[in-house]
mmCIF file of C-alpha atoms in Angstrom:
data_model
loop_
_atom_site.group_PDB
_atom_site.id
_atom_site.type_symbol
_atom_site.label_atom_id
_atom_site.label_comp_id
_atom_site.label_asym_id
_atom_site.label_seq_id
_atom_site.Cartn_x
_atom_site.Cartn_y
_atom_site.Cartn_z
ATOM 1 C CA UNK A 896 -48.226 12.211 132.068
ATOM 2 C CA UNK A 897 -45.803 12.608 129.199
ATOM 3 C CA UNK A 898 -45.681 9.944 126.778
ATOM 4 C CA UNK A 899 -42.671 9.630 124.514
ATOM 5 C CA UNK A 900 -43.363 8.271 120.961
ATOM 6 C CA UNK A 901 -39.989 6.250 119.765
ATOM 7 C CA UNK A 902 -38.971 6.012 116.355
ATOM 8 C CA UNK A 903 -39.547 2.972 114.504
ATOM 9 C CA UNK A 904 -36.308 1.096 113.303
ATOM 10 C CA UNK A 905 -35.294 0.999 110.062
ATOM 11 C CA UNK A 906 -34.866 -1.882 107.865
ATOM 12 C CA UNK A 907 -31.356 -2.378 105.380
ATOM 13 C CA UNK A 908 -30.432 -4.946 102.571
ATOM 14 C CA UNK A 909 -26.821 -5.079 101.037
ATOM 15 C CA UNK A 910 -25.312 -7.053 98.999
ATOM 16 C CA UNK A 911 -21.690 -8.230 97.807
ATOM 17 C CA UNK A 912 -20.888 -9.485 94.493
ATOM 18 C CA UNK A 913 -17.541 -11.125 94.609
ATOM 19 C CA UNK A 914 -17.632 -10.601 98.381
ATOM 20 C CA UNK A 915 -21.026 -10.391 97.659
ATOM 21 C CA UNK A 916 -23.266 -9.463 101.086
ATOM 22 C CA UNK A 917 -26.217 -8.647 102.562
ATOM 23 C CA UNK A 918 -28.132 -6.812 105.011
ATOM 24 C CA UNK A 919 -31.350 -6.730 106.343
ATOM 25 C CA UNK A 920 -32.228 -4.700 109.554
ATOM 26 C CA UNK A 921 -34.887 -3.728 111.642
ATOM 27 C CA UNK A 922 -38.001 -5.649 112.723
ATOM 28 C CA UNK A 923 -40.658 -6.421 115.180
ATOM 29 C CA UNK A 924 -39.980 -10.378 117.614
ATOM 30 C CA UNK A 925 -42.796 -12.015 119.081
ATOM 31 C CA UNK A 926 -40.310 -12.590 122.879
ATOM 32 C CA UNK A 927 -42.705 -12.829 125.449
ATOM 33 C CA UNK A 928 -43.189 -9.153 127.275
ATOM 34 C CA UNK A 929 -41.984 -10.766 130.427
ATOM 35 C CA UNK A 930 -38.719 -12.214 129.111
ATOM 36 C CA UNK A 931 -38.216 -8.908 127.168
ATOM 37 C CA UNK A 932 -38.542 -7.140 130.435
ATOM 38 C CA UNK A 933 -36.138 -9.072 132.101
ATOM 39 C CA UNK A 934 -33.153 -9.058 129.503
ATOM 40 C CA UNK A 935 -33.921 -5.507 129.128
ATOM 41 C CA UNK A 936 -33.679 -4.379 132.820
ATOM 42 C CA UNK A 937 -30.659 -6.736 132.918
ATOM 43 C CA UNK A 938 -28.901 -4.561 130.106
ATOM 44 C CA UNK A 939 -30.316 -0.873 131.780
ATOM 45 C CA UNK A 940 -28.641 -2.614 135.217
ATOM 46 C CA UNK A 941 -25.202 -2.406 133.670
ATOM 47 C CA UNK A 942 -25.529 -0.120 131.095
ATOM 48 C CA UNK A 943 -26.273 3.235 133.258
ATOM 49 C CA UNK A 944 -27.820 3.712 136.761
ATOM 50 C CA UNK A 945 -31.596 3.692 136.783
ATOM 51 C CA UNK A 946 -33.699 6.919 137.144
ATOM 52 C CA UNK A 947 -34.384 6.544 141.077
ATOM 53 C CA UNK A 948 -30.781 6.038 141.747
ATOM 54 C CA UNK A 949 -29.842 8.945 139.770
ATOM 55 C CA UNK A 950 -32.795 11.184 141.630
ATOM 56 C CA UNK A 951 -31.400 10.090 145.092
ATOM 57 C CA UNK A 952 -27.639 10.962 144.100
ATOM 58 C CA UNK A 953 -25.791 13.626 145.648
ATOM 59 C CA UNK A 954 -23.663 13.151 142.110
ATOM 60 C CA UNK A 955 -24.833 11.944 138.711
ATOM 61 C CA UNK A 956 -22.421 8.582 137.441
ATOM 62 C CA UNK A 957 -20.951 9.729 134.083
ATOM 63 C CA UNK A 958 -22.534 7.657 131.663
ATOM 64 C CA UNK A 959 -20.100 4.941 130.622
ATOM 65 C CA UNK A 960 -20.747 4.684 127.010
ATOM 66 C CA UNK A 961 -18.342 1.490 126.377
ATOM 67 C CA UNK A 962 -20.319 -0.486 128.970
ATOM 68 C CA UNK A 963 -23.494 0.220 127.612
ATOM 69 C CA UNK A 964 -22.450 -0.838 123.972
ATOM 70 C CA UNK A 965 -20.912 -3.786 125.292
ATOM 71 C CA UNK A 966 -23.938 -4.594 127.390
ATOM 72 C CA UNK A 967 -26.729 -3.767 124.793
ATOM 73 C CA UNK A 968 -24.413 -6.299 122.561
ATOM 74 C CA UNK A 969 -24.814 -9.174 124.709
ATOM 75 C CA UNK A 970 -28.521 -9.156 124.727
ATOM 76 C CA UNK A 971 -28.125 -9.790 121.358
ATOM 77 C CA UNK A 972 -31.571 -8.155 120.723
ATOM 78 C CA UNK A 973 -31.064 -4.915 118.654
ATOM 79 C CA UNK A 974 -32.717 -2.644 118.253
ATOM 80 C CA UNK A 975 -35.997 -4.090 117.514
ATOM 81 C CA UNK A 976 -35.580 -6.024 120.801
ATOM 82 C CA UNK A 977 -35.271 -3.035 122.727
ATOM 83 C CA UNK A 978 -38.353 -1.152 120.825
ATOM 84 C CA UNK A 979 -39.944 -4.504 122.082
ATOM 85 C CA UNK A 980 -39.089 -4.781 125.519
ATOM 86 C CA UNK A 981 -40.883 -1.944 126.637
ATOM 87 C CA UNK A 982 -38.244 1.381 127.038
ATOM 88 C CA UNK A 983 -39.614 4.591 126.880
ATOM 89 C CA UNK A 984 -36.766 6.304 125.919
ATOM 90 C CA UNK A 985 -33.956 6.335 123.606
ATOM 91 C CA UNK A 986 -30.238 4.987 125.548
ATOM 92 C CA UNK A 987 -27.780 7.633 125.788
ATOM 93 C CA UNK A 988 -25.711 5.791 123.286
ATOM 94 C CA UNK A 989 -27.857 6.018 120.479
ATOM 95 C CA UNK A 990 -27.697 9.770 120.843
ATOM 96 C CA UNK A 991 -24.573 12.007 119.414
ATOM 97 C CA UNK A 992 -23.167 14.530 122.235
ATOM 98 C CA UNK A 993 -24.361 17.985 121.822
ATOM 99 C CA UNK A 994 -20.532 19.010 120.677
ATOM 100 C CA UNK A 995 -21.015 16.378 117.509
ATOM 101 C CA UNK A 996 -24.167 17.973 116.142
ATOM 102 C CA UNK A 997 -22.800 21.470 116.509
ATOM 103 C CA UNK A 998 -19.975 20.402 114.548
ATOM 104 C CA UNK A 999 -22.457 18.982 111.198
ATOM 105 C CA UNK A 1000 -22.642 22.156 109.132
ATOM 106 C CA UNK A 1001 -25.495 21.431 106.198
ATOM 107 C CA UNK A 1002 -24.397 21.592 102.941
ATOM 108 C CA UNK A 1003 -27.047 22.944 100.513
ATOM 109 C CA UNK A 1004 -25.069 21.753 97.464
ATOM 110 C CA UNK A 1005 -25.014 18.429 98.683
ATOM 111 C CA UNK A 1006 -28.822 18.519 98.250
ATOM 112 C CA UNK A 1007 -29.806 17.902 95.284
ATOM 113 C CA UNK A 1008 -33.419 18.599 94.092
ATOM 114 C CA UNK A 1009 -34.971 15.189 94.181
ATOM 115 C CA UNK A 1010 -37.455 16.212 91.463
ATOM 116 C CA UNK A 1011 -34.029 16.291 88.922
ATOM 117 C CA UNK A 1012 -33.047 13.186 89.984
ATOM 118 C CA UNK A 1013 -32.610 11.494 86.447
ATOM 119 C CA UNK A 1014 -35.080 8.005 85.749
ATOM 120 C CA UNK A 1015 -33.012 6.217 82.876
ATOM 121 C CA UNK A 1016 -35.423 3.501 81.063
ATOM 122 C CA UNK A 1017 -33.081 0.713 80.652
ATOM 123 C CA UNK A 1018 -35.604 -0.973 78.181
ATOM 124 C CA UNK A 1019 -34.106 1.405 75.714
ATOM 125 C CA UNK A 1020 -31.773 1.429 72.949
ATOM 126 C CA UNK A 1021 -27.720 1.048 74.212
ATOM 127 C CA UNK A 1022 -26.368 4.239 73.186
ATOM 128 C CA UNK A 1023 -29.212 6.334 74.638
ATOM 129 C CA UNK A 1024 -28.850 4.187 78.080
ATOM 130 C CA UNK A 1025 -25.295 4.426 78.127
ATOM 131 C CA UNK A 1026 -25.497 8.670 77.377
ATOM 132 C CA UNK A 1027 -28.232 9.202 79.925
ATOM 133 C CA UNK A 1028 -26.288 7.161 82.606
ATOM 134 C CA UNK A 1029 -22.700 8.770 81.710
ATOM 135 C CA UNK A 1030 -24.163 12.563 81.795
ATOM 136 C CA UNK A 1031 -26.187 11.767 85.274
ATOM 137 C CA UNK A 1032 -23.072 10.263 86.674
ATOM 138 C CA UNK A 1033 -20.811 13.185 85.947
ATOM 139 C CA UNK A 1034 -23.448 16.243 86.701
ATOM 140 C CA UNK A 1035 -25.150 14.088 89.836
ATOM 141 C CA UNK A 1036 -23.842 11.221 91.071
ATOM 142 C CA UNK A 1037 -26.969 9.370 91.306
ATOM 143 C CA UNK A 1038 -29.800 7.701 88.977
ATOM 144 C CA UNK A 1039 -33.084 5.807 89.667
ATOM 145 C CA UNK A 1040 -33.459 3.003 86.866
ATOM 146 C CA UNK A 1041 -36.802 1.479 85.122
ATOM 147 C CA UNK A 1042 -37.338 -1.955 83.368
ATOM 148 C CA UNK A 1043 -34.796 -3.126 84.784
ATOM 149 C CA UNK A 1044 -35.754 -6.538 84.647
ATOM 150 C CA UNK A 1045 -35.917 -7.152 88.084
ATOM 151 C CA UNK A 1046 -39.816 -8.451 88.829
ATOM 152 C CA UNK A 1047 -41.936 -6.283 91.419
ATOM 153 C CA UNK A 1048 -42.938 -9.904 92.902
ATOM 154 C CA UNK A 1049 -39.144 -10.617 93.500
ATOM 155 C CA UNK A 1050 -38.397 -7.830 95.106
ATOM 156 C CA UNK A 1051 -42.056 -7.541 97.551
ATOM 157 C CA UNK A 1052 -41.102 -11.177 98.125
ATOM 158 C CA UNK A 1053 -37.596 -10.738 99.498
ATOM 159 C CA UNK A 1054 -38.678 -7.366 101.443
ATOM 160 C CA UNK A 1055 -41.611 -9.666 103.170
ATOM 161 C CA UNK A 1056 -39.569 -12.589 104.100
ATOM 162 C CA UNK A 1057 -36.434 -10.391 105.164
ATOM 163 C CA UNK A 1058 -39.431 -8.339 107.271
ATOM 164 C CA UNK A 1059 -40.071 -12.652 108.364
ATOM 165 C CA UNK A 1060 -36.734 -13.178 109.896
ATOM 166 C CA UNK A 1061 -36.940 -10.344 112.311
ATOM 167 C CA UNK A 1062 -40.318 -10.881 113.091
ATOM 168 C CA UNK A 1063 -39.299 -14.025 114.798
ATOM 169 C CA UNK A 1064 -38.724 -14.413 118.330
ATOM 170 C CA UNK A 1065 -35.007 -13.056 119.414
ATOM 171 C CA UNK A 1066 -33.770 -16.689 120.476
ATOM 172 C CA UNK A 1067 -34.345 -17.059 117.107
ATOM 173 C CA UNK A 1068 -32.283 -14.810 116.212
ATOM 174 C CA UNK A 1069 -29.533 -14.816 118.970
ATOM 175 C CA UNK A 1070 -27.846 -17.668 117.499
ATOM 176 C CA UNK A 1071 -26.783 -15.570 114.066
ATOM 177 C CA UNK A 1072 -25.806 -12.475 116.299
ATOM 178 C CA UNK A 1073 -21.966 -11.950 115.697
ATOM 179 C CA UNK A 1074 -19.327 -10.097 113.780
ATOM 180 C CA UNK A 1075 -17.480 -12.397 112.461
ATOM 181 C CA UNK A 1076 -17.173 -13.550 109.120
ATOM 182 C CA UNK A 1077 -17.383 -17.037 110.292
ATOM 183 C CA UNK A 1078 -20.331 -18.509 107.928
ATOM 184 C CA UNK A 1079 -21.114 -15.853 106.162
ATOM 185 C CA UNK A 1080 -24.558 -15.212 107.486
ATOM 186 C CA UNK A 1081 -24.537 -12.178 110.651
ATOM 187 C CA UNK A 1082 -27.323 -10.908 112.329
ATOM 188 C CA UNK A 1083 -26.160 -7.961 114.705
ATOM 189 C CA UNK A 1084 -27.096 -4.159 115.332
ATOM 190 C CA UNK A 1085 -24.491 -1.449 113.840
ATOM 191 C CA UNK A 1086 -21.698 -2.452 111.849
ATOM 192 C CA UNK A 1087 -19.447 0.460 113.668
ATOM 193 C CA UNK A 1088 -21.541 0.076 116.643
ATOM 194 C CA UNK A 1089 -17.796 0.210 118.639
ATOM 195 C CA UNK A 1090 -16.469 3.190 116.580
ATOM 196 C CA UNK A 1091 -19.316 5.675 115.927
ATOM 197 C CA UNK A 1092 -19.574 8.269 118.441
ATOM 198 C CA UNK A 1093 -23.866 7.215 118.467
ATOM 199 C CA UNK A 1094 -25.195 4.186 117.228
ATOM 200 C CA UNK A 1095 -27.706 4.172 114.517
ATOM 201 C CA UNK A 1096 -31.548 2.921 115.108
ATOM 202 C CA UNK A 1097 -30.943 0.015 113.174
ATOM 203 C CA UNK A 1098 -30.551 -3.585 113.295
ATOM 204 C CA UNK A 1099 -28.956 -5.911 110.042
ATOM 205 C CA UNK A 1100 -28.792 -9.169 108.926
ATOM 206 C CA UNK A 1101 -25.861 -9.584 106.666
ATOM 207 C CA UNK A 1102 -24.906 -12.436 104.170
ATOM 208 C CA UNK A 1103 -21.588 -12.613 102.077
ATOM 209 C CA UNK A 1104 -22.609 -14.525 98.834
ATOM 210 C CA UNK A 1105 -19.651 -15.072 96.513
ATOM 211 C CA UNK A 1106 -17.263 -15.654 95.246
ATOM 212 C CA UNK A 1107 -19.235 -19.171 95.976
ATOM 213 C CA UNK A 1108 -22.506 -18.335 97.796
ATOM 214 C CA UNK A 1109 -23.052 -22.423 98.837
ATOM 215 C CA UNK A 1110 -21.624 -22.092 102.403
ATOM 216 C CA UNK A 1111 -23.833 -18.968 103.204
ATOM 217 C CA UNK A 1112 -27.015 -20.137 101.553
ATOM 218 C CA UNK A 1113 -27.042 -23.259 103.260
ATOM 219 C CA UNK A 1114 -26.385 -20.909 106.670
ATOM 220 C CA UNK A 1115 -29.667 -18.756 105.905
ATOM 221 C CA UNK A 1116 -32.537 -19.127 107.749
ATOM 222 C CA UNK A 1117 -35.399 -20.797 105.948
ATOM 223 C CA UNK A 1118 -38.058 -18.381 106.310
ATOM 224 C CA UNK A 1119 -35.796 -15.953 104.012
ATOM 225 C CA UNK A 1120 -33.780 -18.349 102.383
ATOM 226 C CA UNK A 1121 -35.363 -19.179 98.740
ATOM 227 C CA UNK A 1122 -36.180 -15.520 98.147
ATOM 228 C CA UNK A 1123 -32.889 -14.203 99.073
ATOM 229 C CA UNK A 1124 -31.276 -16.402 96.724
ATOM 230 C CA UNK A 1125 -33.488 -15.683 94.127
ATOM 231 C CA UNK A 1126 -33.313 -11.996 94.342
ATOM 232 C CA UNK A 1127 -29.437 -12.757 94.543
ATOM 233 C CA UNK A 1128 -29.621 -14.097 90.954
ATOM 234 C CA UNK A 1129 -31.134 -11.314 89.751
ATOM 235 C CA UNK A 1130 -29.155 -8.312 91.092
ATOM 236 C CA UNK A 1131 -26.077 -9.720 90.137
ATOM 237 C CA UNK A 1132 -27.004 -9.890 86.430
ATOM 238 C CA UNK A 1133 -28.368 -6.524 87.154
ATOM 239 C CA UNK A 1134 -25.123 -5.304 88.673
ATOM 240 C CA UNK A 1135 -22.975 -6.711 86.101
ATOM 241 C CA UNK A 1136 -25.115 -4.558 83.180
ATOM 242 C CA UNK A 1137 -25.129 -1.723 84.956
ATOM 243 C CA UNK A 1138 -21.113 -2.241 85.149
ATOM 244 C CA UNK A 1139 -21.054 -2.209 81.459
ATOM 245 C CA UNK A 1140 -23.116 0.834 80.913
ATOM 246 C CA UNK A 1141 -20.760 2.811 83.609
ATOM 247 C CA UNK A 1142 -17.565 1.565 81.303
ATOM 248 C CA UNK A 1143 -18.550 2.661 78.156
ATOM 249 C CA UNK A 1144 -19.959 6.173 79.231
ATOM 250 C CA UNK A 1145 -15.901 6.484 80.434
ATOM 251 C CA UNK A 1146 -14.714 5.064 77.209
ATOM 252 C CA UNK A 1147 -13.577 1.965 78.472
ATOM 253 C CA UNK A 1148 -13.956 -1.713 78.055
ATOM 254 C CA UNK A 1149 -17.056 -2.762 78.661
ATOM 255 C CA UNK A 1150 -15.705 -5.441 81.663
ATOM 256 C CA UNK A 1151 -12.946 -2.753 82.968
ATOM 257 C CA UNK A 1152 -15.207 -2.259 85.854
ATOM 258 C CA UNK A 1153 -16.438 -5.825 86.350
ATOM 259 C CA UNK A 1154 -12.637 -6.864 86.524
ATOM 260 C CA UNK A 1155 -12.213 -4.499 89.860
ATOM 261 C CA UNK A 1156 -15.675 -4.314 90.793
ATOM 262 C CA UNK A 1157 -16.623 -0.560 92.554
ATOM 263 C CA UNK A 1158 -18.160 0.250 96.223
ATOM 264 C CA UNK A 1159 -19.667 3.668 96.506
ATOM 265 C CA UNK A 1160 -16.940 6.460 96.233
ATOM 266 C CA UNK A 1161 -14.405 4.228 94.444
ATOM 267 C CA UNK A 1162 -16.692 4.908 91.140
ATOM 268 C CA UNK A 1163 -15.156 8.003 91.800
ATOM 269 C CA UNK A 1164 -11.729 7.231 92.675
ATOM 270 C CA UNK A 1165 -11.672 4.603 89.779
ATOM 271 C CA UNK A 1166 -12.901 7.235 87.181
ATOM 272 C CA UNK A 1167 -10.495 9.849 88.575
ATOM 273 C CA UNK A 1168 -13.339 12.495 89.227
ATOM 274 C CA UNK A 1169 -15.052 11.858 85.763
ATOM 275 C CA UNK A 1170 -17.859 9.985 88.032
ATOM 276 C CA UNK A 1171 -19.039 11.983 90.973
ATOM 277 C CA UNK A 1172 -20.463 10.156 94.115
ATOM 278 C CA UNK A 1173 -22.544 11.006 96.969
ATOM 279 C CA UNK A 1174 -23.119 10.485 100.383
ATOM 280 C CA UNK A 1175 -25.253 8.052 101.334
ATOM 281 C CA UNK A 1176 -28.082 9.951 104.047
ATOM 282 C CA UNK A 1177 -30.990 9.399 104.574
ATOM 283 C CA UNK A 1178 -33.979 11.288 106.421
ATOM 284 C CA UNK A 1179 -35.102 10.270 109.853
ATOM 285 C CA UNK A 1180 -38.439 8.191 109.174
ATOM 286 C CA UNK A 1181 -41.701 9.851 110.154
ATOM 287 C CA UNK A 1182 -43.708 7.305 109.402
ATOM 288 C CA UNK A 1183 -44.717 4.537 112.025
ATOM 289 C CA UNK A 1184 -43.604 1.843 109.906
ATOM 290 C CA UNK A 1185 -40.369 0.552 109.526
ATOM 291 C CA UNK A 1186 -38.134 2.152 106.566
ATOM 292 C CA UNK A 1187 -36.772 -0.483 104.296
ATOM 293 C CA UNK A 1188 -33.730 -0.445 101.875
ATOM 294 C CA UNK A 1189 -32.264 -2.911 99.664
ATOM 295 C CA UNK A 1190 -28.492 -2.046 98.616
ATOM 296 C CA UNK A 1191 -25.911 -4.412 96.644
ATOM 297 C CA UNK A 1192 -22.128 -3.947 97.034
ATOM 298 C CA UNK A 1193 -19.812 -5.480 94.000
ATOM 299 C CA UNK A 1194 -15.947 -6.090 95.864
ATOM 300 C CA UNK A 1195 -13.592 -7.383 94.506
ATOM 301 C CA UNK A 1196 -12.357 -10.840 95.974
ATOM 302 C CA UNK A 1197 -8.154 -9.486 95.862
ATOM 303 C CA UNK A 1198 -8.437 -7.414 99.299
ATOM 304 C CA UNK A 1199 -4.924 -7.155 98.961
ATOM 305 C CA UNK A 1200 -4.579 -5.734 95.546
ATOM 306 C CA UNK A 1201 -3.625 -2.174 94.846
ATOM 307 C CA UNK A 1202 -6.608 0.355 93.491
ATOM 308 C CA UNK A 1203 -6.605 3.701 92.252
ATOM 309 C CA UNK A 1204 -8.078 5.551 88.794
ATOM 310 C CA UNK A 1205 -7.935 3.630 85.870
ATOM 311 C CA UNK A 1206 -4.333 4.636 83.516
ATOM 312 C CA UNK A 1207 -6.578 4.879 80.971
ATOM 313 C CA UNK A 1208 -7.810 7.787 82.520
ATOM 314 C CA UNK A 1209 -4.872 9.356 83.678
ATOM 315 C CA UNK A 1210 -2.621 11.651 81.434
ATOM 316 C CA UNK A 1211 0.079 14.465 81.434
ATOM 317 C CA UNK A 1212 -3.097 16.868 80.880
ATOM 318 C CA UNK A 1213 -5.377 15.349 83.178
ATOM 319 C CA UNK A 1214 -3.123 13.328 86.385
ATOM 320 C CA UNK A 1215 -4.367 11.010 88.585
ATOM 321 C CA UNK A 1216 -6.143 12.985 91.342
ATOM 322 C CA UNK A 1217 -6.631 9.954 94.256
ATOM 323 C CA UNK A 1218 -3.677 7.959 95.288
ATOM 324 C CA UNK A 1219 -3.577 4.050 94.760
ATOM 325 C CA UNK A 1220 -4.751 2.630 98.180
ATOM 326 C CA UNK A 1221 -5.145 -1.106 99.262
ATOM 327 C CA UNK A 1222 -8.322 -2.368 98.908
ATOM 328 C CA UNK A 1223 -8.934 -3.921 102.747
ATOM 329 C CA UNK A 1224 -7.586 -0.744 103.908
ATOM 330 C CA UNK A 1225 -10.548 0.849 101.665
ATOM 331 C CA UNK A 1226 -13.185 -1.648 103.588
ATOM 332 C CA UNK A 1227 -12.236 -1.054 106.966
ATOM 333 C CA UNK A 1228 -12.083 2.663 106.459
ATOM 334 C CA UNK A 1229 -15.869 2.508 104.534
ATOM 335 C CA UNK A 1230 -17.566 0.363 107.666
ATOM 336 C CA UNK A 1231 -15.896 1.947 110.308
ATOM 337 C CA UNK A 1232 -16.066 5.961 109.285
ATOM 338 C CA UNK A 1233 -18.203 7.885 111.630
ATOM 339 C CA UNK A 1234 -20.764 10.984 110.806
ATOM 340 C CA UNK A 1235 -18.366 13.872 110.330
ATOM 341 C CA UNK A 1236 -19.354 15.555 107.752
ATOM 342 C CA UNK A 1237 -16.084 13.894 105.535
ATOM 343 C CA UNK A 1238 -16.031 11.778 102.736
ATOM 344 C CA UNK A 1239 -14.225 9.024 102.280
ATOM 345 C CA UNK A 1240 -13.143 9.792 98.798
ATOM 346 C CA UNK A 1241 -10.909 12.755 100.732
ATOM 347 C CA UNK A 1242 -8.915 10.060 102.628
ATOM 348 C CA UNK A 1243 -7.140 8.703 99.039
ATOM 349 C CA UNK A 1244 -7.133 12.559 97.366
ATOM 350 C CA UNK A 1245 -3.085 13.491 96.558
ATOM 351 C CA UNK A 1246 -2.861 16.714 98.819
ATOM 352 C CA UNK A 1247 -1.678 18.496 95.740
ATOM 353 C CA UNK A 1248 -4.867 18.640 94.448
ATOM 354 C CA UNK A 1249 -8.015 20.536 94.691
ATOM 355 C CA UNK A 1250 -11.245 19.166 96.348
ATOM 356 C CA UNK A 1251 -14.492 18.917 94.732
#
């Protein structure tokens, strides 16, 4: 008998500063194995036709990918819940068609070595913070920081109780499942679950906290509640320095950045290719525990306002190499993209000029 080992989900935390949010994804519910059973069988029932159905046809349904995503949504489970309820393999949906991966060509030089991925001590003087961060910026695009200030017990504490909330039971859970802003508190699985080709093995728990975080605190569940606000607290003074030390390795005023705030590639954009970014990927997790992230987003609160790279870094010499875009049109582009090998820096680059 062949036994299929799934993969264990995979556990996210984001935040937004000024839009400031959240995430937290991936854990293990307590549901009774009965009732987990049942919603589960009710989802296969509509999703795709069952194995002895599709042994017995003369002709093989075509999978009907829009049902299934719209039926594994109103279980409001994720994807813990379905890890939970028993399957034994992975639903087509989660799985990109064969032409998809054909198409994903590696690219060595986006690879970096991870043993010369810079550690900058932040406990150290200014000047040698801001050089170390302003040279790893421009050769890499990414740093790993020490002495932060952030305290190991804060962060263990808000991984444990974020791990707490989706531990619980799903009908627990059920009543946070959405996608609308509404609160500011969202529990669901996929943020482009109905736009990516495959969905991702992941589940999130989302919270917008600012510009006033009141009306989403008072929305989180206790069990995560205190530690997510105090971890809050401390990323956003974190955030704020590191905004500082990004300015002044451009030249600029210390709060330039803090004025427009800056969401993965827009460092870029903003810095008009002094800053380079990467893609975020990650590995697929061979471990049998859950993978766990923690990420913080700074947006601006004008999601109307007009963006592009800063004048001051613009001349006849050097022109601006990213048009200005609006800022909403920026969000919706960032958490709805799908896994083709583009960045989203490329969407704003003037066609006139060369890509990096």
């Amino acid at each position: 008998m062949h036994t299929m080992t799934l993969p264990v989900p995979y556990y996210s935390l984001y935040f937004n500063k000024k839009a400031k949010s959240l995430a937290v994804a991936e854990a293990y519910t307590n549901q009774s194995k009965e009732s987990k059973q049942r919603t589960f069988t009710q989802y296969m029932a509509t999703a795709a036709p069952t194995p002895a159905a599709m042994a017995t046809a003369s002709q093989t349904p075509p999978f009907d990918h829009l049902k299934a995503i719209k039926a594994f949504e109103d279980t409001k489970m994720g994807v813990k819940g379905l890890v939970d309820s028993g399957i034994t393999s992975i639903p087509p949906f989660f799985i990109f068609p064969p032409q998809t991966l054909s198409d994903l060509k590696p690219n060595p030089s986006a690879r970096p070595d991870v043993n010369g991925i810079p550690t900058v001590d932040l406990s150290e003087k200014r000047p040698s913070v801001v050089s170390q961060i302003a040279r790893a910026c421009r050769e890499l695009g990414f740093i790993q920081i020490v002495n932060h200030g952030i305290p190991l017990e804060v962060m263990d504490q808000t991984i444990e109780a974020v791990k707490g909330f989706h531990e619980q039971p799903p009908e627990m859970k059920a009543p946070l499942y959405g996608r609308s802003p509404g609160t500011g508190v969202n529990f669901f699985s996929n943020v482009d679950l109905f736009q990516s080709k495959a969905a991702s093995w992941r589940d999130t728990l989302q919270v917008r906290l600012g510009p006033d975080p009141a009306p989403a605190v008072s929305h989180l569940p206790e069990i995560c509640r205190n530690e997510i606000v105090e971890w809050n607290l401390a990323v956003k003074k974190l955030g704020e320095h590191l905004m500082e030390l990004l300015c002044e390795g451009l030249g600029l005023d210390k709060g330039r950045l803090k004025e427009m705030m800056f969401l993965e590639s827009r460092v870029m954009i903003l810095s008009n290719d002094e800053y380079k970014s990467v893609e975020h990927r990650v590995l697929a997790n061979p471990c049998r525990e859950p993978r766990t992230s923690v990420g913080v987003f700074f947006n601006s609160i004008n999601r109307d306002g007009l963006f592009g790279p800063f004048p001051e870094l613009t001349s006849p010499e050097k022109p601006a190499v990213y048009r200005q875009f609006v800022y909403m049109d920026y969000l919706q582009r960032f958490f709805t993209k799908e896994l083709d090998g583009r960045s989203l820096k490329d969407f704003y680059r003037l066609k006139d000029t060369e890509l990096v």
